[in-house]
mmCIF file of C-alpha atoms in Angstrom:
data_model
loop_
_atom_site.group_PDB
_atom_site.id
_atom_site.type_symbol
_atom_site.label_atom_id
_atom_site.label_comp_id
_atom_site.label_asym_id
_atom_site.label_seq_id
_atom_site.Cartn_x
_atom_site.Cartn_y
_atom_site.Cartn_z
ATOM 1 C CA MET X 1 -0.090 -0.144 -0.094
ATOM 2 C CA SER X 2 1.370 3.507 -0.855
ATOM 3 C CA THR X 3 -0.641 5.835 1.527
ATOM 4 C CA PRO X 4 0.785 8.409 3.309
ATOM 5 C CA GLY X 5 1.590 8.002 7.091
ATOM 6 C CA THR X 6 1.781 10.369 9.936
ATOM 7 C CA GLY X 7 5.377 11.795 10.829
ATOM 8 C CA PRO X 8 6.511 12.293 14.672
ATOM 9 C CA ASP X 9 5.562 16.142 14.392
ATOM 10 C CA GLY X 10 1.994 15.234 12.856
ATOM 11 C CA SER X 11 2.941 16.147 9.005
ATOM 12 C CA SER X 12 2.185 13.692 6.298
ATOM 13 C CA TRP X 13 4.999 11.224 5.489
ATOM 14 C CA LEU X 14 5.006 9.705 2.012
ATOM 15 C CA THR X 15 5.780 6.356 0.855
ATOM 16 C CA ILE X 16 7.976 5.748 -1.932
ATOM 17 C CA GLY X 17 5.443 4.852 -4.103
ATOM 18 C CA ALA X 18 3.182 7.962 -3.370
ATOM 19 C CA LEU X 19 6.242 10.042 -3.683
ATOM 20 C CA ALA X 20 7.001 8.562 -7.313
ATOM 21 C CA ARG X 21 3.481 8.967 -8.317
ATOM 22 C CA LEU X 22 3.678 12.468 -7.186
ATOM 23 C CA THR X 23 6.956 13.643 -8.935
ATOM 24 C CA GLY X 24 6.722 10.943 -11.864
ATOM 25 C CA LYS X 25 9.917 9.661 -10.787
ATOM 26 C CA SER X 26 10.169 5.957 -10.498
ATOM 27 C CA ALA X 27 11.128 4.418 -7.419
ATOM 28 C CA SER X 28 14.332 2.920 -8.351
ATOM 29 C CA ALA X 29 15.213 6.614 -9.388
ATOM 30 C CA ILE X 30 14.428 7.945 -5.802
ATOM 31 C CA ARG X 31 16.442 4.939 -4.132
ATOM 32 C CA TYR X 32 19.501 6.063 -6.529
ATOM 33 C CA TYR X 33 19.190 9.607 -5.723
ATOM 34 C CA GLU X 34 19.324 8.381 -1.843
ATOM 35 C CA GLN X 35 22.446 6.252 -2.594
ATOM 36 C CA ILE X 36 24.656 9.088 -4.029
ATOM 37 C CA GLY X 37 23.451 11.369 -1.617
ATOM 38 C CA LEU X 38 21.094 13.949 -3.694
ATOM 39 C CA LEU X 39 18.143 12.685 -1.037
ATOM 40 C CA PRO X 40 18.493 12.035 2.612
ATOM 41 C CA GLU X 41 17.880 8.592 3.873
ATOM 42 C CA PRO X 42 14.310 8.565 4.725
ATOM 43 C CA ALA X 43 12.526 7.828 7.955
ATOM 44 C CA ARG X 44 11.311 4.051 8.361
ATOM 45 C CA ALA X 45 8.315 2.895 9.789
ATOM 46 C CA ALA X 46 7.829 -0.951 9.910
ATOM 47 C CA GLY X 47 10.942 -1.192 7.640
ATOM 48 C CA ARG X 48 9.410 0.789 4.835
ATOM 49 C CA ARG X 49 10.699 4.132 3.752
ATOM 50 C CA ARG X 50 8.965 7.441 4.553
ATOM 51 C CA TYR X 51 9.615 10.682 2.965
ATOM 52 C CA ASP X 52 9.154 14.050 4.010
ATOM 53 C CA PRO X 53 6.647 16.105 1.878
ATOM 54 C CA ALA X 54 9.645 18.366 1.308
ATOM 55 C CA THR X 55 11.326 15.848 -0.712
ATOM 56 C CA VAL X 56 8.670 16.548 -3.763
ATOM 57 C CA ARG X 57 10.304 20.008 -3.836
ATOM 58 C CA THR X 58 14.076 18.253 -3.896
ATOM 59 C CA LEU X 59 13.036 16.018 -6.719
ATOM 60 C CA ALA X 60 11.475 19.032 -8.479
ATOM 61 C CA VAL X 61 14.995 20.765 -8.144
ATOM 62 C CA ILE X 62 16.989 17.477 -9.280
ATOM 63 C CA GLU X 63 14.429 17.409 -12.385
ATOM 64 C CA THR X 64 14.854 20.996 -13.487
ATOM 65 C CA GLY X 65 18.792 21.092 -13.153
ATOM 66 C CA GLN X 66 19.103 17.927 -14.945
ATOM 67 C CA ARG X 67 16.661 19.307 -17.696
ATOM 68 C CA ALA X 68 19.200 22.282 -17.507
ATOM 69 C CA GLY X 69 22.150 20.139 -18.445
ATOM 70 C CA LEU X 70 23.600 20.154 -14.912
ATOM 71 C CA ALA X 71 25.418 16.854 -14.146
ATOM 72 C CA LEU X 72 24.028 15.084 -10.976
ATOM 73 C CA GLY X 73 27.411 16.071 -9.315
ATOM 74 C CA GLU X 74 26.434 19.862 -9.811
ATOM 75 C CA ILE X 75 22.665 19.335 -8.835
ATOM 76 C CA LYS X 76 24.540 17.798 -5.334
ATOM 77 C CA VAL X 77 26.446 21.141 -4.740
ATOM 78 C CA LEU X 78 23.358 23.066 -5.053
ATOM 79 C CA LEU X 79 21.533 20.861 -2.801
ATOM 80 C CA SER X 80 24.209 20.605 -0.163
ATOM 81 C CA ALA X 81 23.075 24.053 1.273
ATOM 82 C CA SER X 82 20.888 24.063 4.247
ATOM 83 C CA PRO X 83 17.420 25.523 3.659
ATOM 84 C CA GLY X 84 17.247 29.142 3.681
ATOM 85 C CA ASP X 85 20.917 29.374 3.294
ATOM 86 C CA PRO X 86 21.733 32.474 0.908
ATOM 87 C CA ALA X 87 25.039 30.360 -0.082
ATOM 88 C CA ALA X 88 22.932 28.133 -2.082
ATOM 89 C CA VAL X 89 21.795 31.059 -4.370
ATOM 90 C CA GLU X 90 25.490 31.717 -4.951
ATOM 91 C CA ARG X 91 26.153 28.327 -5.566
ATOM 92 C CA LEU X 92 23.551 28.427 -8.385
ATOM 93 C CA ARG X 93 25.270 31.331 -9.747
ATOM 94 C CA GLU X 94 28.616 29.663 -9.911
ATOM 95 C CA VAL X 95 27.226 26.731 -11.577
ATOM 96 C CA ALA X 96 25.390 28.612 -14.079
ATOM 97 C CA SER X 97 28.432 30.782 -15.011
ATOM 98 C CA ARG X 98 30.482 27.644 -15.327
ATOM 99 C CA LYS X 99 27.837 25.958 -17.620
ATOM 100 C CA LEU X 100 26.693 28.950 -19.703
ATOM 101 C CA PRO X 101 29.563 29.067 -21.891
ATOM 102 C CA GLU X 102 29.301 25.372 -22.585
ATOM 103 C CA VAL X 103 25.431 25.799 -23.839
ATOM 104 C CA VAL X 104 26.476 28.709 -25.734
ATOM 105 C CA ALA X 105 28.928 26.761 -27.668
ATOM 106 C CA LEU X 106 26.571 23.967 -28.208
ATOM 107 C CA ILE X 107 23.741 26.179 -29.513
ATOM 108 C CA GLU X 108 26.469 27.897 -31.859
ATOM 109 C CA ARG X 109 27.530 24.450 -33.208
ATOM 110 C CA SER X 110 23.860 23.499 -33.866
ATOM 111 C CA GLU X 111 23.466 26.619 -35.611
ATOM 112 C CA LEU X 112 26.148 25.815 -37.735
ATOM 113 C CA VAL X 113 25.339 22.344 -38.373
ATOM 114 C CA ARG X 114 21.552 23.408 -39.220
ATOM 115 C CA ASP X 115 22.775 25.834 -41.534
ATOM 116 C CA TRP X 116 24.780 23.081 -43.309
ATOM 117 C CA LEU X 117 22.058 20.779 -43.477
ATOM 118 C CA GLU X 118 19.626 23.511 -45.056
ATOM 119 C CA LEU X 119 22.125 24.000 -47.810
ATOM 120 C CA ALA X 120 22.605 19.972 -48.248
ATOM 121 C CA ALA X 121 18.844 19.661 -48.582
ATOM 122 C CA ARG X 122 18.766 22.068 -51.341
ATOM 123 C CA CYS X 123 21.998 20.749 -53.078
ATOM 124 C CA GLU X 124 21.676 19.933 -56.732
ATOM 125 C CA CYS X 125 25.009 18.948 -57.491
ATOM 126 C CA PRO X 126 25.445 15.857 -59.841
ATOM 127 C CA ASP X 127 27.868 13.934 -57.203
ATOM 128 C CA LEU X 128 29.721 14.726 -53.973
ATOM 129 C CA GLY X 129 32.844 15.232 -55.844
ATOM 130 C CA GLN X 130 31.699 18.467 -57.403
ATOM 131 C CA CYS X 131 29.510 19.650 -54.285
ATOM 132 C CA PRO X 132 30.783 22.762 -52.563
ATOM 133 C CA LEU X 133 29.430 21.775 -49.246
ATOM 134 C CA PHE X 134 32.641 19.601 -48.992
ATOM 135 C CA ASP X 135 35.571 21.880 -49.989
ATOM 136 C CA GLU X 136 35.805 24.111 -46.924
ATOM 137 C CA VAL X 137 33.945 22.482 -44.114
ATOM 138 C CA GLU X 138 33.165 25.123 -41.584
ATOM 139 C CA LEU X 139 31.616 22.944 -39.158
ATOM 140 C CA PRO X 140 33.386 22.607 -35.643
ATOM 141 C CA PRO X 141 34.196 19.047 -34.863
ATOM 142 C CA PRO X 142 31.300 17.207 -32.166
ATOM 143 C CA ALA X 143 31.957 17.964 -28.496
ATOM 144 C CA GLY X 144 34.919 16.076 -27.202
ATOM 145 C CA ARG X 145 36.576 15.562 -30.575
ATOM 146 C CA ALA X 146 39.707 17.292 -31.690
ATOM 147 C CA ARG X 147 39.923 19.399 -34.919
ATOM 148 C CA PRO X 148 41.638 17.558 -37.880
ATOM 149 C CA ALA X 149 45.364 18.887 -38.360
ATOM 150 C CA PRO X 150 45.783 21.941 -40.888
ATOM 151 C CA GLY X 151 46.031 20.292 -44.391
ATOM 152 C CA TYR X 152 43.709 17.302 -43.596
ATOM 153 C CA PRO X 153 41.789 15.750 -45.069
ATOM 154 C CA PRO X 154 44.987 15.763 -47.831
ATOM 155 C CA PRO X 155 44.278 17.059 -51.438
ATOM 156 C CA ALA X 156 42.393 15.219 -53.589
ATOM 157 C CA GLY X 157 44.284 12.804 -56.023
ATOM 158 C CA PRO X 158 43.516 10.191 -58.451
ATOM 159 C CA PRO X 159 40.900 7.875 -56.862
ATOM 160 C CA VAL X 160 41.937 4.580 -55.464
ATOM 161 C CA ASP X 161 40.450 1.217 -56.046
ATOM 162 C CA LEU X 162 40.047 -0.777 -52.818
ATOM 163 C CA GLY X 163 38.080 -3.429 -54.867
ATOM 164 C CA PRO X 164 34.791 -5.026 -53.919
ATOM 165 C CA PRO X 165 33.486 -4.368 -50.454
ATOM 166 C CA ARG X 166 33.763 -7.499 -47.981
ATOM 167 C CA SER X 167 30.927 -9.405 -47.624
ATOM 168 C CA SER X 168 29.904 -10.647 -44.095
ATOM 169 C CA ARG X 169 27.217 -13.199 -45.426
ATOM 170 C CA GLY X 170 26.089 -15.506 -42.745
ATOM 171 C CA ARG X 171 26.604 -12.768 -39.822
ATOM 172 C CA THR X 172 24.148 -10.030 -41.267
ATOM 173 C CA GLY X 173 21.666 -12.180 -43.618
ATOM 174 C CA GLY X 174 23.849 -11.414 -46.597
ATOM 175 C CA ARG X 175 23.945 -7.794 -46.409
ATOM 176 C CA ARG X 176 27.202 -6.032 -47.071
ATOM 177 C CA ARG X 177 28.652 -4.083 -44.194
ATOM 178 C CA TRP X 178 30.953 -1.092 -45.505
#
């Protein structure tokens, strides 16, 4: 049964099932947040977890932080302040100041990719060898990848015949893997 109980101060406490329903989080996610220290260990009654109603707000902070792109460690820093602590707002500003340049760079890269894809969607070149979209690629590398060295790719030379593609018949139902 997932019905709220009454805590020692007379407030309504929530079972893990009730908390999960109120917040849209799974019970396993709630237990995981306890395990890594995002949520305090709940009180227990008859061996069952009982959560303070304030846990609903804490889970909302976790959810919002995740949607904003914060890592769980960053969210933990925000939650480490005691209630009413003005230092919590300062921590929020610090985390946001560190995260904002990453998001700005991601948006800029996404806009470049969108622009390139819009051009590619309208391409009327007879083949890729004649398509100017591949002459001077202005797209930044995906996050975490280094840029190619200057002069890479090497200048185009005569095509090299690598022979027919290998077949992986038997492993993929006769389809060729490239």
